[in-house]
Coordinates of C-alpha atoms in Angstrom, one line a residue:
Chain A
M30 CA 0.0 0.0 0.0
S31 CA 1.4 3.4 -1.0
V32 CA -0.1 5.1 2.1
G33 CA 1.6 2.6 4.4
T34 CA 5.1 2.9 2.8
D35 CA 4.7 6.7 2.7
S36 CA 4.2 7.0 6.4
R37 CA 7.0 4.5 7.0
T38 CA 9.4 6.7 5.0
A39 CA 8.2 9.8 6.9
K40 CA 8.8 8.0 10.2
W41 CA 12.4 7.2 9.1
I42 CA 13.0 10.7 8.0
V43 CA 11.6 12.3 11.1
N44 CA 13.5 10.0 13.5
G45 CA 16.7 10.0 11.3
L46 CA 16.8 13.8 11.4
L47 CA 16.2 13.8 15.1
V48 CA 19.0 11.4 15.9
A49 CA 21.3 13.3 13.5
G50 CA 20.4 16.6 15.3
T51 CA 21.0 15.1 18.7
V52 CA 24.3 13.6 17.8
L53 CA 25.5 16.8 16.2
T54 CA 24.4 18.8 19.2
L55 CA 26.0 16.5 21.7
L56 CA 29.2 15.9 19.7
P57 CA 31.1 19.0 20.9
L58 CA 30.3 18.2 24.5
A59 CA 31.2 14.5 24.1
W60 CA 34.5 15.5 22.4
M61 CA 35.3 17.9 25.3
L62 CA 34.9 15.1 27.8
S63 CA 37.0 12.7 25.7
A64 CA 39.8 15.2 25.1
S65 CA 39.9 16.1 28.8
F66 CA 41.3 12.6 29.4
M67 CA 43.9 12.8 26.6
Q68 CA 47.7 13.1 27.2
P69 CA 49.0 16.7 26.8
G70 CA 49.4 17.3 23.1
E71 CA 47.4 14.3 22.0
A72 CA 44.5 16.3 20.7
S73 CA 46.8 18.3 18.3
H74 CA 47.1 15.6 15.7
T75 CA 45.9 15.2 12.2
P76 CA 43.4 13.5 11.9
P77 CA 42.0 14.7 15.3
P78 CA 41.6 11.7 17.6
L79 CA 38.1 11.0 18.9
L80 CA 39.1 9.0 22.0
P81 CA 42.1 9.1 24.2
A82 CA 44.7 6.4 23.4
H83 CA 45.6 6.1 27.1
A84 CA 43.1 7.9 29.3
T85 CA 44.7 10.0 32.0
L86 CA 43.6 12.2 34.8
A87 CA 46.7 14.4 34.5
N88 CA 44.8 17.4 33.1
Y89 CA 42.4 17.4 36.0
R90 CA 45.4 17.1 38.5
E91 CA 47.1 20.0 36.8
L92 CA 43.9 22.0 36.7
F93 CA 43.3 21.7 40.5
L94 CA 46.8 21.5 41.8
R95 CA 48.6 24.1 39.6
A96 CA 45.9 26.3 38.0
G97 CA 43.8 26.7 41.2
M98 CA 40.5 25.7 39.6
G99 CA 39.2 24.4 43.0
R100 CA 39.2 28.0 44.3
Y101 CA 37.4 29.4 41.3
L102 CA 34.7 26.7 41.5
L103 CA 34.3 27.4 45.2
N104 CA 33.9 31.1 44.4
S105 CA 31.3 30.3 41.8
F106 CA 29.4 28.0 44.2
L107 CA 29.4 30.6 47.0
I108 CA 28.4 33.5 44.7
A109 CA 25.7 31.6 42.8
G110 CA 24.4 30.0 46.0
A111 CA 24.2 33.3 47.9
I112 CA 22.5 35.0 44.9
T113 CA 20.0 32.2 44.7
L114 CA 19.0 32.2 48.4
A115 CA 19.0 35.9 48.9
S116 CA 17.2 36.8 45.7
L117 CA 14.6 34.2 46.4
A118 CA 13.9 35.9 49.8
F119 CA 13.7 39.4 48.1
N120 CA 11.7 38.4 45.1
L121 CA 9.2 36.1 46.9
S122 CA 8.3 38.6 49.5
A123 CA 7.9 41.4 47.0
G124 CA 6.1 39.3 44.4
Y125 CA 3.6 38.1 47.1
A126 CA 3.0 41.6 48.4
F127 CA 2.3 42.9 44.9
A128 CA -0.1 40.0 44.2
K129 CA -2.0 39.8 47.5
L130 CA -1.5 42.7 49.9
R131 CA -3.2 46.1 49.5
F132 CA -1.1 49.1 50.1
A133 CA -1.0 52.7 48.8
G134 CA 0.8 53.1 45.5
R135 CA 0.9 49.3 44.8
D136 CA -0.1 49.5 41.2
R137 CA 2.1 52.4 40.3
L138 CA 5.1 50.7 42.0
F139 CA 4.5 47.5 40.1
Q140 CA 4.4 49.5 36.8
I141 CA 7.9 50.7 37.8
V142 CA 9.0 47.1 38.3
L143 CA 7.7 46.2 34.9
A144 CA 9.6 49.2 33.4
A145 CA 12.7 48.0 35.1
L146 CA 12.4 44.8 33.1
L147 CA 13.3 46.8 30.0
V148 CA 16.4 48.5 31.5
P149 CA 19.4 47.0 29.7
L150 CA 22.0 45.9 32.2
Q151 CA 24.9 47.0 30.0
V152 CA 23.8 50.6 30.1
A153 CA 23.9 50.5 33.9
M154 CA 27.3 48.8 34.1
M155 CA 29.6 51.9 34.1
P156 CA 27.9 53.8 36.9
L157 CA 27.3 50.6 38.8
F158 CA 31.1 50.0 38.7
L159 CA 31.7 53.4 40.2
L160 CA 29.0 52.8 42.8
M161 CA 30.7 49.4 43.7
K162 CA 34.0 51.1 43.9
W163 CA 32.6 53.7 46.2
L164 CA 31.1 50.9 48.4
H165 CA 34.5 49.1 48.3
L166 CA 32.9 46.0 46.8
I167 CA 35.2 45.7 43.8
N168 CA 37.1 42.4 44.0
S169 CA 34.8 40.9 46.5
Y170 CA 31.9 38.5 46.4
G171 CA 29.6 41.4 47.3
G172 CA 30.4 43.1 44.1
V173 CA 28.6 40.4 42.1
I174 CA 26.0 39.4 44.7
V175 CA 24.6 42.7 45.8
P176 CA 23.3 44.0 42.4
A177 CA 21.6 40.5 41.8
L178 CA 19.7 40.5 45.1
A179 CA 16.4 41.3 43.4
T180 CA 15.3 41.0 39.8
A181 CA 12.3 42.5 38.1
L182 CA 11.7 39.2 36.2
G183 CA 11.7 37.3 39.5
I184 CA 9.2 39.7 41.2
Y185 CA 7.0 39.5 38.1
L186 CA 7.0 35.7 37.9
V187 CA 6.2 35.3 41.7
R188 CA 3.4 37.9 41.4
Q189 CA 1.8 36.1 38.5
Y190 CA 2.0 32.8 40.3
A191 CA 0.9 34.2 43.7
R192 CA -2.3 35.7 42.2
S193 CA -3.8 32.2 42.1
I194 CA -3.6 31.8 45.9
P195 CA -7.2 32.1 47.3
T196 CA -7.6 35.4 49.1
D197 CA -10.1 33.6 51.5
L198 CA -7.3 31.5 52.8
I199 CA -5.2 34.5 53.8
D200 CA -8.3 36.3 55.2
A201 CA -9.2 33.3 57.3
A202 CA -5.7 33.2 58.8
R203 CA -5.9 36.9 59.5
I204 CA -9.2 36.4 61.4
D205 CA -7.6 33.7 63.4
G206 CA -5.1 36.3 64.5
A207 CA -2.1 35.3 62.5
G208 CA 0.4 38.1 61.7
E209 CA 1.4 38.9 58.2
W210 CA 4.8 37.3 58.5
T211 CA 3.3 34.1 59.9
I212 CA 0.8 34.0 57.0
F213 CA 3.7 34.5 54.5
L214 CA 6.0 31.9 56.0
R215 CA 3.4 29.2 57.0
I216 CA 0.6 29.5 54.4
V217 CA 2.0 31.4 51.3
L218 CA 5.5 29.9 50.9
P219 CA 4.3 26.2 50.9
L220 CA 1.8 27.1 48.2
L221 CA 4.5 28.9 46.2
R222 CA 6.8 25.8 46.3
P223 CA 6.7 25.0 42.5
M224 CA 7.6 28.6 41.7
I225 CA 10.4 28.6 44.3
V226 CA 12.0 25.5 42.7
T227 CA 11.7 27.0 39.2
L228 CA 13.1 30.4 40.3
A229 CA 15.9 28.8 42.2
V230 CA 17.1 26.7 39.2
L231 CA 16.8 29.7 36.8
T232 CA 18.7 32.0 39.2
F233 CA 21.4 29.5 40.0
L234 CA 22.1 28.7 36.4
A235 CA 22.0 32.4 35.3
S236 CA 24.4 33.4 38.1
W237 CA 26.8 30.5 37.4
N238 CA 27.0 31.3 33.7
D239 CA 27.1 35.0 34.0
F240 CA 30.3 36.4 32.5
M241 CA 30.5 40.1 31.7
W242 CA 29.7 41.6 35.1
P243 CA 31.9 39.2 37.1
L244 CA 34.7 39.9 34.5
I245 CA 34.4 43.6 35.2
V246 CA 34.1 43.4 39.0
L247 CA 36.5 40.6 39.8
S248 CA 39.9 41.5 38.3
D249 CA 41.8 40.0 41.2
Q250 CA 42.2 36.2 40.5
A251 CA 41.5 35.2 44.1
W252 CA 37.9 36.1 43.8
Q253 CA 37.2 35.1 40.2
T254 CA 34.3 32.8 39.3
A255 CA 35.0 29.7 37.2
P256 CA 33.9 31.2 33.8
V257 CA 36.1 34.4 34.3
A258 CA 39.1 32.3 35.5
L259 CA 38.6 29.9 32.6
A260 CA 38.6 32.8 30.1
G261 CA 41.9 34.0 31.6
L262 CA 43.4 30.5 31.7
S263 CA 42.4 29.9 28.0
R264 CA 44.4 33.0 27.0
E265 CA 47.5 31.8 29.0
H266 CA 47.3 28.2 27.8
V267 CA 46.3 28.5 24.2
Q268 CA 48.3 25.4 23.3
D269 CA 47.2 23.2 26.2
N270 CA 43.9 22.0 24.7
E271 CA 43.5 19.0 26.9
L272 CA 43.9 21.1 30.0
M273 CA 41.4 23.6 28.8
M274 CA 38.9 20.8 28.0
A275 CA 39.2 19.6 31.5
G276 CA 38.5 23.2 32.7
S277 CA 35.4 23.3 30.5
V278 CA 34.2 20.0 31.8
V279 CA 34.4 21.1 35.5
T280 CA 32.8 24.5 34.7
I281 CA 29.8 23.0 32.7
L282 CA 29.2 19.8 34.8
P283 CA 27.5 21.5 37.9
V284 CA 25.0 23.4 35.8
L285 CA 24.4 20.5 33.4
L286 CA 23.7 18.1 36.3
L287 CA 21.4 20.6 38.0
F288 CA 19.5 21.0 34.7
L289 CA 19.1 17.3 34.2
L290 CA 17.8 16.9 37.8
L291 CA 15.3 19.8 37.6
Q292 CA 14.6 19.9 33.9
R293 CA 10.8 20.1 34.2
Q294 CA 10.9 23.1 36.6
Y295 CA 13.6 24.8 34.5
L296 CA 11.7 24.5 31.2
Q297 CA 8.5 25.7 32.9
G298 CA 10.2 28.8 34.2
L299 CA 11.7 29.4 30.7
L300 CA 8.2 29.3 29.2
L301 CA 6.7 31.6 31.9
G302 CA 9.7 34.0 31.6
S303 CA 9.4 34.3 27.8
V304 CA 5.8 35.4 27.9
K305 CA 6.8 38.6 29.6
G306 CA 7.2 40.4 26.2
Chain B
M10 CA -3.1 49.5 59.0
S11 CA -0.6 46.8 60.0
T12 CA -1.2 45.2 56.7
Q13 CA 0.0 48.4 55.0
R14 CA 3.2 48.4 57.1
A15 CA 3.8 44.7 56.5
A16 CA 3.3 45.1 52.8
W17 CA 5.9 47.8 52.7
T18 CA 8.4 45.7 54.6
F19 CA 7.8 43.0 52.1
V20 CA 8.4 45.1 49.0
A21 CA 11.0 47.6 50.3
P22 CA 14.1 45.4 50.2
A23 CA 13.6 44.4 46.6
L24 CA 12.6 47.8 45.5
F25 CA 15.7 49.3 47.2
V26 CA 18.0 46.9 45.3
L27 CA 16.3 47.5 41.9
G28 CA 16.3 51.3 42.5
V29 CA 19.9 51.6 43.8
F30 CA 21.6 49.0 41.6
L31 CA 19.7 49.2 38.4
V32 CA 17.4 52.2 37.8
L33 CA 19.7 54.7 39.5
P34 CA 22.9 53.6 37.6
A35 CA 20.9 53.5 34.3
C36 CA 19.9 57.1 34.8
A37 CA 23.4 58.1 35.9
A38 CA 24.7 56.5 32.7
L39 CA 22.9 59.2 30.8
L40 CA 24.7 61.9 32.8
L41 CA 28.0 60.1 32.6
S42 CA 27.7 59.9 28.8
L43 CA 27.7 63.7 28.8
T44 CA 31.0 63.9 30.7
D45 CA 34.7 63.2 29.8
F46 CA 34.9 60.6 32.6
D47 CA 38.3 58.9 32.1
I48 CA 41.1 57.4 34.2
Y49 CA 42.0 60.8 35.6
A50 CA 38.5 61.3 36.8
L51 CA 38.6 57.9 38.3
A52 CA 41.5 59.2 40.5
S53 CA 39.9 62.5 41.4
S54 CA 36.5 63.9 40.4
D55 CA 38.2 67.4 40.0
N56 CA 39.2 66.1 36.5
L57 CA 35.6 65.6 35.4
R58 CA 34.2 68.0 32.8
F59 CA 30.8 68.3 31.2
V60 CA 31.2 67.9 27.4
G61 CA 27.6 67.8 26.3
L62 CA 27.2 65.5 23.3
G63 CA 30.9 65.4 22.7
N64 CA 31.2 61.7 23.4
Y65 CA 28.4 60.9 21.0
R66 CA 30.1 63.0 18.3
D67 CA 33.5 61.3 19.0
V68 CA 32.0 57.8 18.9
L69 CA 30.0 58.5 15.7
T70 CA 33.2 59.8 14.0
T71 CA 35.4 56.9 15.1
P72 CA 35.8 54.4 12.2
L73 CA 36.1 51.4 14.7
F74 CA 32.6 52.2 16.0
W75 CA 31.1 51.9 12.5
K76 CA 33.2 48.8 11.9
A77 CA 31.9 47.2 15.2
L78 CA 28.4 48.2 14.2
A79 CA 28.7 46.6 10.8
N80 CA 30.2 43.5 12.4
T81 CA 27.3 43.3 14.9
V82 CA 24.7 43.8 12.2
W83 CA 26.3 41.2 10.0
F84 CA 26.3 38.8 13.0
V85 CA 22.6 39.4 13.7
A86 CA 21.7 39.2 10.0
L87 CA 23.3 35.8 9.7
A88 CA 22.5 34.3 13.1
L89 CA 18.9 35.4 13.5
P90 CA 17.4 33.6 10.5
L91 CA 19.7 30.6 10.9
S92 CA 18.7 30.3 14.6
L93 CA 15.0 30.7 14.0
A94 CA 15.1 28.1 11.2
T95 CA 17.0 25.6 13.3
S96 CA 14.8 26.2 16.3
L97 CA 11.6 25.8 14.2
G98 CA 13.0 22.7 12.4
A99 CA 13.8 21.1 15.7
A100 CA 10.5 22.0 17.2
L101 CA 8.6 20.6 14.2
L102 CA 10.5 17.3 14.5
L103 CA 9.9 17.1 18.2
N104 CA 6.2 17.8 17.7
S105 CA 5.7 15.2 15.0
P106 CA 3.5 12.3 16.1
L107 CA 6.0 10.0 14.3
A108 CA 8.9 11.0 16.5
R109 CA 10.1 8.6 19.2
F110 CA 12.1 9.2 22.4
K111 CA 10.9 12.8 22.4
G112 CA 11.9 13.6 25.9
L113 CA 15.5 12.3 25.3
H114 CA 15.9 14.3 22.1
R115 CA 14.4 17.4 23.7
T116 CA 16.9 17.3 26.6
A117 CA 19.8 16.7 24.3
L118 CA 18.9 19.5 21.9
F119 CA 18.4 21.9 24.8
A120 CA 21.6 21.0 26.7
P121 CA 23.8 23.6 25.0
V122 CA 21.5 26.4 26.3
V123 CA 22.4 25.7 30.0
T124 CA 26.1 25.4 29.4
T125 CA 28.5 28.2 30.3
V126 CA 29.3 30.2 27.2
V127 CA 33.0 30.7 28.0
A128 CA 33.5 26.9 28.5
V129 CA 31.8 25.9 25.2
A130 CA 33.5 28.8 23.3
I131 CA 36.8 27.1 24.3
I132 CA 35.6 23.8 22.8
W133 CA 34.4 25.5 19.6
R134 CA 37.7 27.4 19.3
Y135 CA 39.3 24.0 19.1
L136 CA 36.7 22.5 16.8
F137 CA 37.4 25.4 14.4
H138 CA 41.2 24.9 14.5
T139 CA 42.5 24.9 10.9
R140 CA 44.7 21.8 11.2
Y141 CA 43.4 19.8 14.2
G142 CA 39.8 20.8 14.3
L143 CA 37.0 18.3 13.7
I144 CA 35.0 20.7 11.5
N145 CA 37.7 21.0 8.9
H146 CA 38.3 17.3 9.2
A147 CA 34.6 16.6 8.5
L148 CA 34.7 19.1 5.6
G149 CA 37.7 17.2 4.2
F150 CA 35.5 14.1 3.7
I151 CA 33.2 16.0 1.3
G152 CA 36.2 17.5 -0.5
I153 CA 36.3 21.0 0.9
S154 CA 39.8 22.2 1.6
P155 CA 40.6 23.5 5.2
V156 CA 39.1 26.9 6.1
D157 CA 41.1 29.1 8.5
W158 CA 37.9 29.8 10.4
L159 CA 39.1 32.0 13.2
G160 CA 42.1 33.5 11.4
D161 CA 40.4 34.7 8.2
P162 CA 38.5 38.0 8.4
H163 CA 35.9 36.6 6.1
W164 CA 35.2 33.5 8.1
A165 CA 35.6 34.5 11.7
M166 CA 32.2 36.0 12.0
P167 CA 30.4 33.1 10.3
A168 CA 32.3 30.8 12.7
L169 CA 30.9 32.8 15.7
V170 CA 27.5 32.5 14.1
L171 CA 27.7 28.7 13.8
F172 CA 28.7 28.6 17.4
A173 CA 25.9 30.9 18.6
V174 CA 23.3 28.9 16.7
W175 CA 24.4 25.7 18.3
K176 CA 24.5 27.3 21.7
N177 CA 21.1 29.1 21.5
F178 CA 18.7 27.3 19.2
G179 CA 17.3 25.0 22.0
Y180 CA 15.8 28.0 23.9
N181 CA 13.5 29.1 21.0
M182 CA 12.9 25.4 20.2
I183 CA 11.2 25.0 23.6
I184 CA 9.1 28.1 23.2
L185 CA 8.1 27.2 19.6
L186 CA 7.3 23.7 20.7
A187 CA 4.8 25.1 23.3
G188 CA 3.4 27.3 20.5
L189 CA 3.0 24.3 18.2
Q190 CA 1.2 22.3 20.9
A191 CA -1.3 25.1 21.3
I192 CA -2.5 24.9 17.7
P193 CA -5.8 23.0 17.8
Q194 CA -5.5 19.5 16.4
D195 CA -8.9 19.6 14.6
L196 CA -7.6 22.2 12.2
Y197 CA -5.1 19.6 10.9
E198 CA -7.8 16.9 10.9
A199 CA -10.1 19.1 8.8
A200 CA -7.3 20.0 6.4
R201 CA -6.3 16.3 6.0
I202 CA -9.9 15.4 5.2
D203 CA -9.9 18.1 2.6
G204 CA -6.8 16.5 1.1
A205 CA -4.3 19.2 1.9
S206 CA -0.7 18.1 1.5
R207 CA 1.8 18.2 4.4
W208 CA 3.4 21.3 2.9
R209 CA 0.1 23.1 2.5
R210 CA -0.9 22.2 6.1
F211 CA 2.4 23.7 7.3
W212 CA 2.0 26.8 5.3
H213 CA -1.7 27.5 6.0
I214 CA -2.1 26.2 9.5
T215 CA 1.2 25.8 11.3
L216 CA 2.9 29.1 10.3
P217 CA -0.1 31.3 10.8
G218 CA -0.8 29.6 14.2
L219 CA 2.8 30.2 15.2
R220 CA 3.0 33.8 14.1
P221 CA 2.7 35.5 17.5
V222 CA 5.2 33.1 19.1
L223 CA 7.6 33.4 16.2
L224 CA 7.4 37.2 16.4
L225 CA 8.1 37.1 20.2
V226 CA 11.0 34.7 19.7
A227 CA 12.4 36.9 16.9
V228 CA 12.3 40.0 19.0
I229 CA 13.9 38.3 22.1
T230 CA 16.6 36.7 19.9
L231 CA 17.3 39.9 18.0
A232 CA 17.9 41.9 21.2
G233 CA 20.1 39.1 22.6
Y234 CA 22.2 38.8 19.5
F235 CA 22.8 42.6 19.3
Q236 CA 24.5 42.1 22.7
L237 CA 27.2 39.9 21.3
F238 CA 30.2 39.9 23.7
A239 CA 31.5 36.7 25.4
E240 CA 31.9 34.8 22.0
P241 CA 34.4 37.2 20.5
Y242 CA 36.0 37.9 23.9
V243 CA 36.9 34.2 24.3
M244 CA 37.2 33.0 20.7
T245 CA 38.8 35.8 18.8
R246 CA 39.5 38.8 21.0
G247 CA 37.9 40.9 18.2
D248 CA 40.5 39.7 15.7
P249 CA 41.4 39.0 12.8
L250 CA 41.7 42.6 11.6
Q251 CA 39.0 43.6 14.0
S252 CA 36.4 41.6 12.0
T253 CA 34.7 40.3 15.2
V254 CA 34.8 43.5 17.3
S255 CA 31.1 43.9 18.4
V256 CA 29.6 47.1 19.7
L257 CA 29.4 45.6 23.3
Y258 CA 33.0 44.4 23.0
L259 CA 34.0 47.9 22.0
M260 CA 32.1 49.3 25.0
Y261 CA 33.9 46.9 27.3
E262 CA 37.3 47.8 25.9
E263 CA 36.5 51.6 26.0
G264 CA 35.1 51.4 29.5
F265 CA 37.1 48.8 31.4
R266 CA 40.4 48.6 29.5
W267 CA 41.0 52.2 28.7
W268 CA 38.7 53.6 31.5
N269 CA 36.9 56.0 29.2
L270 CA 33.6 55.5 31.1
G271 CA 31.9 58.5 29.5
R272 CA 32.5 57.2 26.0
A273 CA 31.5 53.7 27.0
C274 CA 28.2 55.0 28.3
A275 CA 27.6 56.8 25.0
I276 CA 28.3 53.6 23.1
A277 CA 25.9 51.7 25.4
F278 CA 23.1 54.2 24.7
L279 CA 23.7 54.2 21.0
L280 CA 23.5 50.4 21.0
F281 CA 20.3 50.3 22.9
A282 CA 18.7 53.1 20.9
L283 CA 19.5 50.9 17.8
I284 CA 18.0 47.8 19.4
L285 CA 14.9 49.8 20.3
V286 CA 14.5 51.2 16.8
V287 CA 15.1 47.9 15.0
T288 CA 12.6 46.0 17.2
R289 CA 10.0 48.8 16.7
V290 CA 10.5 48.7 13.0
L291 CA 10.2 44.9 13.0
L292 CA 6.9 45.0 15.0
R293 CA 5.5 47.8 12.8
F294 CA 6.4 46.0 9.6
V295 CA 4.7 42.9 10.8
R296 CA 1.6 44.8 11.9
A297 CA 1.4 46.7 8.7
R298 CA 1.5 43.4 6.8
D299 CA -1.2 42.1 9.0
E300 CA -3.5 45.0 8.1
T301 CA -3.0 44.7 4.4
V302 CA -3.7 40.9 4.5

């Protein structure tokens, strides 16, 4: 039957293209992993080898013992972790208040938050640098953490989500004599849980991967995050491809694992965030 | 009354941070762009002078600014359509009822989006290597002689484009996939019954249905690609022959390498004025076409 063979061919084409796309997409990452286990100089051959002849951990040893990658990864973990926790606190309380509490000037203030969504970060960078210098926060974790403590997008996402919380629930608690903080911590936060996870993953990944601002604020190597240090190392070690691949592996691995673990929440957040336009 | 006070303590910390570390600096940038703030002013504010639109005049008469602008526009012109086409293609494949292991493919195709741009730029710098790179090796199989990707002024920007498409297409793929799933299935059923071919169904149902999402995705991607920075910073340092200097790269060099913060602010405002104008024109163009249809 022509219809049957037609749909079988279509099935082959669709799945063939998908597999080809997936292989092509993953190939650079797979090659990075493979080359990170190669002997120094091994990757610089024609034709380029796909797998290490004798797998070695030498590059990782060099990376942590000589290039100080452990310190940079720790910096990244502390900065991204602090930003995630603190910005959750700031954005959740503000987003909830904008959604559920009545106060003078609420709607006008929220309009300003929406307008802040449109402010390009790069425009603010030069004065922000001067402000940070004045606050003595250059070359410190604070220089990266403080400006990221609250985001317009975070407040917006929490507000949209918190609007679905039944007002009756909050009013009932109030009649029972619960204070506003108790209501927020005991009743609202548990209901916001899916949003909290989503926001946490989005924030952690964005802060871990952030490059331009940490590059500007953290010129002193001791405080640099993994991406900034890696960019510096890659300029020093242009020839040491295997070493640099190991550096890329340890920089990417934490965020890739986090994404794989919390994929559903992350993609959900991405869809919510993109609707802001 | 106490609700009022509680509400203010809830919003005040976030508003303080946004105000002091985002809105205030953005406004200050406008003032800064009207001064000759440089390394001497960094040492002492006595050396600061008001120069009016002098920075803008300087920037607009600097050949490197126009070169950076042309480079950036070239990057956007190549990367935007290529990214959208790749994202749409991947989303269509993932949405096909014939596709198997959808979750697995979706995860794999999205993976580059969550990776750190610096780290993957280092991988691609190596993949593009003239002699040892896998890309030239693969091209060799189909008889194409080695291209000096990152060393040839004609090829350096297209190389960055390929890298950017690989890194970013998964993001729009997810949004377009959600858009595809929102198109009512009965439209396709009706068209099939009417005997419409696969291509006609795509052209008359899928594309019109995706229009708002495609427009949204195009605007987000356009604004993002105009802010090209980390890719040239890691892969080419603006070379060869300044063929990969982007506007933002120029701003970074002006501001944080030469400490001409006034000029850097002027460059930043020019860039964002341009982004604003281009997105406006795009939206108006699309709306105008909607009205004539």
